[in-house]
Amino acid sequence: MRKRESAVKNAVVKYGKERKNLLPILQEVKQIKNYLSRSDISEIGAEMGLSSAHVYGVASFYHFINLTEQGQNIIWVCKTISCYMKGSNDIMMALEERLKIKIGETTSDGKFTLLQTNCIGWCHKGPAMLVNDEPYTDLTPENVVQIIDSYYKK
Amino acid sequence: MTKQKLKRVDLIFSKEYSCDKILATSLKKPKEEIIQMLMDSGLKGRGGAGFPTGLKWKMAAAEKSKRKYVICNADEGEPGTFKDREILDQVALKVLGGMALCAYVIGAREGFLYLRYEYRFLIPKLEKILDTFHKWMEDYDLDFTVKLFIGGGAYICGEETSLIESMEGKRGEPRNKPPYPTQEGYLGKPTVVNNVETLVYTLMIMRIGADEFKSMGIEGSSGSKVFSISGDTPKAGIYELELGMTLDDFVKEFGDGDTKSVQVGGASGFCVPRKRFKEIHIGYQGGLKGFSIPTGGSMMLFNSSRSMYNVLHNYLVFFEEESCGQCTPCRVGCQQLLKGVEAVKRGEKNQKYLNDLLRLAETMKITAKCGLGQSVANSFSSIVENFREEMIY
């Protein structure tokens, strides 16, 4: 719990209090704490001398800064046209069936959150998805289940 | 004026020339000579907007400021574009070499590589390469360091002033121009923001010379360009091609024999139907009415099994989500275009409503603050005008 509480302070010390360091600080705190809570936002503001409103405004602007609790692993399935044409809907259905959740939900064991995202830059090897930072390409309804299972084994 | 055939080029990914040697030789040249070479080469920005690179550097070099910055824009977010990821994966040192060249010319000591969040997997590799690069800088006695800056996931941050705003700890909302970043950029200091691919070309022009670069392509669109090819094609991938080819030659090489249309330039680009393949050239001048159309390198092919309504719908969902929300024409316009095409498709609105939507798109083109809102009309109008029946039935 101490680690969680000091995450903000540590990040601000690491990057510096100037406003230009806000995005790296938000990312670092998110990385450690899984998401940014209301109190994290206020604390970052207080530490950096910025209003909570400014910090919230910035944090909520970016897709990958989570403001609600997420699963341990986040799956981002690309929904943009090239992946869509190669069957990203089938991938989504296979994931929903394997994880027993719908888009936007988190598994009951807290292991996965299933989300969609815009183009992730693997259009020639679609359908594609990110699991956390790791890209997976040339997905099929079969191999995507194997990928998920490999995370359960980790 | 026109080059008839498709020609493959190998400059960007070529390992033939060692880039530290090119850099070492170039850093001995007078700065004015480097700017002149870039201007003579006709190199334009490879991110899509097509601003002359030599001129951009010249403007930044002319500014009197102790602090200046070089930023490599690797916030590649245009649907159908994946070349910058591949360039950074394969030849990152060449990209950094281009940044060093720019730093030398304009007098910058700090640089940033702005990497989109989706490419975080490249970080460990890039950090190692940065170590090598910084050793070079010591060897060449150039006081220049580059840091990674990771984006937060926002398409709009590919626009250079939004990118700078996000680096300053703000929402990535575009600024009014002027002042341009070359005058007042990052932290108010003169800043050059160049695309990944553009930076590599600056270095390659130092190697092959302005004349050889200019001998490729067509008037106003010289040189070669890296294309990201996806959709209904048996040859999806990344190809460096000479500029100026006709879309017809392109489709003959990359199509699947049944190509109905090609989306040139991603969601913010133009949709070209089959009947116009022969007259459209790929380059920089003008919109669809001219001979050529601009492109950041995204080429998406659609065959006759595809519904162009689904394509347009997918783009509009994309824009509606990625609009930064700052200016009304874009924020509300994207929502209304999306709602509008859905209503026509469901039969809730008469097909004449499409004309109202086309006027709305044209209004956005005139009134939106930045390139995002202005370019929604490109795909919207070119798809609706050419495939009107698919929007209705």
XYZ file of C-alpha atoms in Angstrom:
547
model
C 0.000 0.000 0.000
C 2.893 2.356 0.699
C 4.126 1.816 -2.855
C 0.747 2.854 -4.195
C 0.630 5.958 -2.069
C 4.107 7.114 -2.978
C 3.745 6.485 -6.696
C 2.736 10.078 -7.415
C 5.501 11.622 -5.324
C 8.130 9.342 -6.845
C 7.028 10.109 -10.382
C 7.064 13.855 -9.749
C 10.537 13.610 -8.236
C 11.722 11.476 -11.162
C 10.468 13.768 -13.943
C 10.302 17.170 -12.268
C 7.502 19.533 -11.300
C 7.321 21.527 -14.540
C 4.065 21.204 -16.430
C 5.862 19.793 -19.485
C 6.408 16.578 -17.536
C 2.713 15.977 -16.906
C 2.127 13.352 -19.593
C 5.104 11.159 -18.597
C 4.028 11.466 -14.947
C 0.433 10.466 -15.720
C 1.725 7.475 -17.675
C 4.105 6.390 -14.946
C 1.473 6.572 -12.207
C -1.022 4.737 -14.409
C 1.567 2.046 -15.098
C 2.174 1.459 -11.380
C -1.360 1.862 -10.056
C -3.303 0.405 -13.012
C -5.430 3.528 -13.323
C -5.623 7.125 -12.100
C -8.151 7.699 -9.316
C -9.688 11.055 -8.401
C -7.292 11.335 -5.480
C -4.296 10.573 -7.739
C -5.395 13.405 -10.010
C -5.645 15.840 -7.086
C -2.323 14.687 -5.671
C -0.542 15.137 -9.017
C -2.058 18.610 -9.253
C -0.969 19.512 -5.739
C 2.574 18.184 -6.261
C 3.014 19.998 -9.566
C 1.231 23.216 -8.683
C -1.501 22.623 -11.249
C -5.248 22.637 -10.732
C -6.936 19.240 -10.478
C -9.162 20.381 -13.328
C -6.158 20.855 -15.598
C -4.722 17.470 -14.684
C -8.081 15.776 -15.197
C -8.549 17.593 -18.508
C -5.227 16.311 -19.780
C -5.604 12.790 -18.385
C -9.063 12.352 -19.900
C -7.885 13.554 -23.314
C -5.672 10.552 -24.061
C -7.023 7.079 -24.860
C -4.374 5.166 -22.978
C -4.564 7.023 -19.669
C -7.142 4.971 -17.786
C -9.371 6.723 -15.283
C -11.235 3.634 -14.103
C -9.933 0.373 -12.731
C -8.784 -2.077 -15.411
C -7.906 -5.734 -15.457
C -4.331 -6.868 -14.950
C -3.960 -7.111 -18.740
C -5.700 -4.865 -21.224
C -6.613 -6.198 -24.649
C -7.039 -3.557 -27.353
C -8.501 -4.977 -30.556
C -8.048 -2.762 -33.609
C -11.401 -1.835 -35.132
C -10.206 0.341 -38.023
C -11.037 -0.514 -41.620
C -8.146 -2.758 -42.726
C -8.439 -4.983 -39.653
C -12.236 -4.861 -39.892
C -12.031 -6.128 -43.483
C -9.817 -8.997 -42.349
C -12.326 -10.062 -39.727
C -11.702 -8.176 -36.496
C -15.329 -8.814 -35.514
C -14.668 -12.567 -35.481
C -11.651 -11.976 -33.270
C -13.774 -9.931 -30.896
C -16.407 -12.677 -30.750
C -13.768 -15.326 -30.059
C -12.350 -13.184 -27.242
C -15.784 -12.514 -25.768
C -16.514 -16.225 -25.771
C -13.161 -17.210 -24.273
C -13.214 -14.514 -21.578
C -16.998 -14.622 -20.987
C -17.222 -10.830 -21.092
C -18.355 -8.144 -23.524
C -16.405 -5.187 -24.927
C -15.551 -2.754 -22.140
C -15.822 -5.343 -19.366
C -13.272 -6.965 -17.066
C -13.151 -10.673 -16.261
C -14.347 -11.632 -12.789
C -10.824 -12.759 -11.811
C -9.546 -9.304 -12.773
C -7.109 -10.791 -15.270
C -8.304 -9.117 -18.487
C -10.140 -6.044 -19.706
C -11.413 -6.201 -23.280
C -11.400 -2.965 -25.286
C -11.327 -1.701 -28.858
C -9.009 0.916 -30.266
C -8.344 2.810 -33.481
C -5.611 1.918 -35.982
C -2.518 0.522 -34.239
C -0.345 0.435 -37.367
C -0.447 -3.245 -38.380
C -2.892 -2.887 -41.286
C -0.943 -5.245 -43.566
C -1.076 -8.014 -40.966
C -4.620 -7.643 -39.696
C -6.544 -8.414 -37.700
C -4.283 -7.064 -34.985
C -4.475 -6.305 -31.272
C -2.356 -5.076 -28.418
C -2.183 -6.901 -25.108
C -0.738 -4.188 -22.881
C 2.251 -3.008 -24.983
C 2.690 -6.180 -27.018
C 1.300 -6.276 -30.574
C -0.199 -9.486 -31.988
C -0.921 -9.742 -35.704
C -2.443 -12.121 -38.274
C -5.011 -13.151 -35.693
C -7.516 -15.942 -36.204
C -10.355 -16.948 -33.868
C -8.190 -19.976 -32.988
C -4.778 -18.419 -32.369
C -6.224 -15.524 -30.389
C -7.524 -18.001 -27.815
C -4.044 -19.536 -27.550
C -2.557 -16.082 -26.993
C -5.005 -15.431 -24.146
C -4.285 -18.830 -22.619
C -0.552 -18.086 -22.657
C -1.261 -15.109 -20.366
C -3.132 -17.374 -17.958
C -0.015 -19.551 -17.750
C 2.272 -16.594 -16.958
C 5.388 15.285 -66.850
C 4.183 11.840 -66.013
C 6.120 8.743 -65.306
C 4.273 5.842 -66.750
C 5.514 2.870 -64.865
C 5.798 1.937 -61.261
C 9.398 2.007 -60.082
C 10.715 0.523 -56.875
C 13.349 2.496 -55.022
C 15.644 1.467 -52.197
C 16.836 4.459 -50.202
C 15.022 4.367 -46.876
C 15.717 0.790 -45.844
C 18.978 0.372 -47.757
C 21.844 -0.745 -45.547
C 24.295 -0.012 -48.359
C 25.405 3.337 -47.000
C 26.568 3.589 -43.452
C 24.722 6.544 -42.019
C 27.437 7.572 -39.560
C 29.725 8.216 -42.528
C 27.073 10.241 -44.354
C 26.513 12.238 -41.191
C 30.242 12.758 -40.568
C 30.726 14.116 -44.108
C 27.584 16.250 -43.975
C 28.488 17.881 -40.677
C 31.569 19.341 -42.390
C 29.431 21.118 -44.991
C 28.363 24.728 -44.452
C 24.814 24.935 -43.087
C 23.640 27.056 -46.015
C 24.817 24.378 -48.426
C 22.744 21.706 -46.669
C 19.630 23.897 -46.743
C 20.246 24.651 -50.422
C 20.628 20.945 -51.214
C 17.313 20.176 -49.525
C 15.576 23.038 -51.319
C 17.053 21.946 -54.665
C 15.991 18.358 -54.076
C 12.338 19.412 -53.820
C 11.860 17.233 -50.719
C 8.458 17.755 -49.121
C 7.252 16.478 -45.767
C 6.424 12.782 -45.926
C 3.821 12.889 -43.150
C 1.165 13.958 -45.624
C 0.955 17.747 -45.443
C 3.863 18.154 -47.861
C 5.585 21.308 -46.595
C 9.012 21.840 -48.252
C 11.565 20.496 -45.768
C 14.448 22.760 -46.820
C 12.277 25.833 -46.288
C 11.202 24.653 -42.850
C 14.820 24.231 -41.786
C 15.746 27.567 -43.319
C 13.004 29.325 -41.352
C 14.084 27.723 -38.072
C 17.755 28.449 -38.807
C 16.957 32.134 -39.380
C 15.367 32.517 -35.921
C 17.580 34.092 -33.306
C 17.192 32.018 -30.179
C 19.596 30.265 -27.858
C 17.222 27.365 -27.476
C 15.786 25.505 -30.430
C 14.335 22.025 -30.735
C 14.136 19.209 -33.256
C 11.193 16.869 -32.926
C 10.735 13.659 -34.849
C 7.028 13.054 -35.300
C 6.457 9.317 -34.872
C 2.835 9.722 -33.809
C 1.732 7.753 -36.821
C -2.020 7.372 -36.471
C -3.568 7.709 -39.912
C -5.611 4.568 -40.640
C -3.709 2.419 -43.103
C -0.272 3.873 -42.290
C 2.433 1.755 -40.701
C 5.632 2.842 -42.472
C 7.063 4.901 -39.599
C 6.893 1.921 -37.277
C 8.803 -0.162 -39.811
C 11.385 2.591 -40.440
C 12.003 2.975 -36.694
C 12.195 -0.778 -36.305
C 14.663 -1.253 -39.172
C 16.731 1.911 -39.568
C 16.258 4.080 -36.471
C 19.847 5.316 -36.672
C 19.099 6.927 -40.012
C 16.156 8.753 -38.441
C 18.357 10.008 -35.616
C 21.012 10.929 -38.182
C 18.470 13.144 -39.924
C 17.636 14.740 -36.578
C 21.333 15.438 -35.934
C 21.669 17.005 -39.367
C 18.698 19.247 -38.628
C 20.085 20.126 -35.186
C 23.393 21.127 -36.791
C 21.671 23.267 -39.433
C 19.232 25.133 -37.186
C 21.416 25.206 -34.073
C 19.466 22.947 -31.699
C 20.946 21.081 -28.772
C 17.912 19.077 -27.751
C 15.678 16.759 -29.714
C 12.703 14.542 -29.015
C 11.415 11.453 -30.692
C 7.652 11.580 -30.132
C 6.574 7.956 -30.284
C 2.916 7.023 -30.335
C 1.717 4.972 -27.380
C 0.822 2.027 -29.611
C 4.526 1.611 -30.476
C 5.749 1.274 -26.895
C 7.104 -2.173 -27.728
C 9.874 -0.366 -29.653
C 11.134 1.487 -26.561
C 13.830 -0.983 -25.383
C 15.280 -1.208 -28.889
C 15.204 2.560 -29.411
C 16.871 3.230 -26.073
C 19.820 1.025 -27.045
C 20.099 2.780 -30.391
C 19.990 6.163 -28.668
C 23.064 5.122 -26.648
C 24.960 4.378 -29.858
C 23.744 7.631 -31.350
C 24.863 9.709 -28.380
C 28.345 8.147 -28.645
C 28.444 9.281 -32.271
C 27.500 12.767 -31.196
C 30.516 12.786 -28.865
C 32.756 11.545 -31.678
C 31.533 14.262 -34.025
C 31.673 16.878 -31.321
C 28.033 17.814 -31.860
C 26.248 18.936 -28.700
C 22.925 17.235 -29.360
C 20.866 14.776 -27.318
C 17.608 13.063 -28.173
C 15.008 11.910 -25.664
C 12.025 9.665 -26.203
C 8.625 11.152 -25.505
C 5.718 8.727 -25.444
C 2.304 9.909 -26.602
C -0.875 9.155 -24.704
C -2.908 7.814 -27.614
C -4.522 10.591 -29.643
C -4.684 10.773 -33.436
C -4.772 14.571 -33.347
C -1.284 14.683 -31.810
C 0.136 13.843 -35.233
C -0.708 17.462 -36.040
C 2.466 19.304 -35.104
C 1.004 21.988 -32.852
C -1.127 19.426 -30.987
C 1.966 17.300 -30.580
C 3.778 20.258 -29.043
C 0.817 21.045 -26.768
C 0.833 17.468 -25.465
C 4.593 17.691 -24.832
C 3.961 20.788 -22.759
C 1.596 18.916 -20.446
C -1.655 20.021 -22.023
C -4.550 18.531 -23.934
C -3.456 17.865 -27.485
C -5.490 20.647 -29.051
C -4.139 22.366 -32.173
C -2.897 25.943 -31.926
C -3.712 28.808 -34.215
C -1.083 29.402 -36.893
C 0.835 31.694 -37.206
C 3.052 31.684 -35.264
C 4.408 28.510 -36.806
C 6.462 26.074 -34.755
C 9.603 27.225 -36.570
C 8.999 30.584 -34.868
C 7.338 29.589 -31.599
C 7.199 25.861 -31.045
C 7.996 23.715 -28.027
C 8.103 25.906 -24.888
C 7.775 28.908 -27.169
C 11.125 28.261 -28.871
C 11.827 27.718 -32.591
C 11.118 24.071 -33.335
C 11.333 21.850 -36.383
C 8.837 19.000 -36.380
C 9.564 16.463 -39.115
C 8.066 13.117 -39.949
C 10.203 9.968 -39.433
C 10.505 9.272 -43.153
C 11.320 12.900 -44.042
C 14.280 12.848 -41.667
C 15.711 9.739 -43.331
C 15.383 11.356 -46.748
C 17.307 14.443 -45.627
C 20.239 12.188 -44.834
C 19.887 10.209 -48.058
C 19.845 13.420 -50.092
C 23.195 14.299 -48.503
C 24.448 10.978 -49.809
C 23.022 10.835 -53.341
C 22.774 14.583 -54.021
C 19.849 16.839 -54.795
C 19.951 16.190 -58.544
C 19.657 12.445 -58.297
C 16.770 12.760 -55.842
C 15.032 15.262 -58.076
C 15.503 13.067 -61.125
C 12.880 10.800 -59.571
C 9.211 11.682 -59.455
C 7.337 14.416 -61.283
C 7.341 18.218 -61.196
C 6.283 19.340 -57.733
C 6.544 15.814 -56.314
C 10.141 14.781 -56.564
C 11.812 11.710 -55.176
C 10.400 8.525 -53.790
C 8.041 7.736 -50.929
C 7.320 4.835 -48.637
C 3.794 3.461 -49.115
C 1.796 1.427 -46.630
C -0.395 -0.890 -48.658
C -3.321 -2.767 -47.152
C -6.868 -3.933 -47.803
C -7.821 -6.218 -50.680
C -4.363 -6.919 -52.038
C -2.266 -10.063 -52.220
C 0.831 -7.938 -51.541
C 0.028 -5.977 -48.390
C 3.104 -4.378 -46.874
C 5.589 -1.544 -47.172
C 7.036 -0.433 -50.504
C 9.244 2.477 -51.468
C 8.100 3.758 -54.856
C 8.945 6.629 -57.158
C 6.336 9.403 -56.914
C 4.166 10.303 -59.878
C 2.827 6.866 -60.820
C -0.745 6.605 -62.019
C -3.197 4.830 -59.807
C -3.820 2.511 -62.731
C -0.218 1.278 -62.686
C -0.417 1.001 -58.933
C -3.560 -1.130 -59.038
C -2.123 -3.362 -61.774
C 0.772 -4.155 -59.487
C -0.987 -4.350 -56.128
C -4.659 -5.002 -56.888
C -6.372 -8.378 -56.656
C -7.886 -8.057 -60.134
C -11.197 -6.779 -58.821
C -10.270 -3.407 -57.321
C -13.285 -1.120 -57.053
C -11.627 1.842 -55.394
C -8.477 2.954 -53.642
C -8.407 5.166 -50.583
C -5.322 7.339 -50.977
C -4.025 9.006 -47.823
C -6.043 7.141 -45.196
C -9.275 8.260 -43.565
C -8.322 11.897 -44.174
C -7.480 11.190 -47.830
C -9.468 10.654 -50.995
C -11.360 7.701 -52.361
C -10.651 7.155 -56.053
C -13.129 4.989 -58.002
C -11.998 2.633 -60.753
C -13.093 4.934 -63.593
C -10.538 7.546 -62.516
C -7.521 5.246 -61.967
C -5.890 6.262 -65.249
C -6.031 10.027 -64.687
C -4.958 10.195 -61.053
C -1.276 10.426 -60.197
C 0.201 10.008 -56.776
C 2.036 13.129 -55.714
C 1.513 16.361 -53.872
C -0.307 18.957 -55.959
C -3.894 19.865 -55.547
C -6.886 17.901 -54.424
C -8.706 15.307 -56.459
C -9.454 17.845 -59.145
C -5.820 18.218 -60.106
C -3.562 15.605 -61.545
C -2.337 14.226 -58.311
C -3.407 13.769 -54.747
C -1.425 14.115 -51.561
C -0.693 11.122 -49.438
C 1.100 10.280 -46.242
C 1.606 6.895 -47.838
C -1.575 5.084 -46.850
C -3.044 3.114 -49.750
C -6.084 0.975 -49.000
C -7.562 -1.138 -51.759
C -11.200 -2.222 -51.823
C -12.603 -4.861 -54.153
C -16.156 -5.172 -55.376
C -17.216 -7.351 -52.435
C -16.842 -4.339 -50.103
C -19.609 -1.999 -49.089
C -18.365 1.571 -49.379
C -21.000 2.499 -46.804
C -19.180 0.320 -44.271
C -15.879 1.921 -45.254
C -17.233 5.449 -44.822
C -19.013 4.520 -41.606
C -15.765 3.146 -40.194
C -13.934 6.389 -41.064
C -16.665 8.553 -39.556
C -16.647 6.594 -36.299
C -12.895 7.124 -36.278
C -13.173 10.900 -36.793
C -15.998 11.275 -34.328
C -13.813 9.648 -31.654
C -10.583 11.383 -32.598
C -11.875 14.928 -33.032
C -10.265 16.849 -30.178
C -13.523 18.706 -29.544
C -11.956 22.142 -29.486
C -13.739 23.723 -32.468
C -17.442 23.338 -33.180
C -17.349 22.568 -36.939
C -15.266 19.447 -36.347
C -16.737 18.330 -33.010
C -20.369 18.633 -34.062
C -19.758 18.106 -37.773
C -18.218 14.658 -37.314
C -21.132 13.593 -35.091
C -23.726 14.869 -37.533
C -22.092 13.286 -40.581
C -22.069 9.946 -38.797
C -25.674 10.254 -37.585
C -26.680 11.497 -41.023
C -25.341 8.594 -43.080
C -26.851 6.160 -40.570
C -30.239 7.847 -40.892
C -30.138 7.746 -44.700
C -29.121 4.095 -44.656
C -31.988 3.220 -42.319
C -34.398 5.121 -44.554
C -35.244 7.639 -41.838
C -33.959 10.438 -44.029
C -34.604 11.029 -47.701
C -31.610 10.451 -49.967
C -31.548 14.193 -50.703
C -30.300 14.601 -47.152
C -26.930 13.407 -48.473
C -26.667 16.767 -50.270
C -27.077 18.576 -46.955
C -24.367 16.380 -45.489
C -22.062 17.144 -48.418
C -22.585 20.860 -47.752
C -21.821 20.302 -44.077
C -18.570 18.541 -45.028
C -17.608 21.455 -47.278
C -18.381 23.889 -44.450
C -16.089 21.894 -42.160
C -13.363 22.147 -44.782
C -13.561 25.944 -44.645
C -14.212 26.492 -40.956
C -12.469 23.766 -38.951
C -9.395 24.909 -37.097
C -6.938 22.216 -38.143
C -6.221 19.589 -40.747
C -8.343 16.945 -39.017
C -11.664 18.750 -39.341
C -10.745 20.169 -42.722
C -9.909 16.797 -44.198
C -13.024 14.875 -43.113
C -14.662 16.238 -46.265
C -12.004 14.546 -48.411
C -13.106 11.010 -47.702
C -16.737 11.913 -47.058
C -17.309 13.765 -50.327
C -15.231 11.440 -52.501
C -17.030 8.340 -51.187
C -20.556 9.801 -51.184
C -20.208 11.349 -54.645
C -18.766 8.239 -56.256
C -20.772 5.578 -54.436
C -24.022 7.371 -53.688
C -26.189 4.345 -54.383
C -24.249 2.304 -51.819
C -25.003 4.940 -49.186
C -28.761 4.569 -49.751
C -29.477 0.913 -50.505
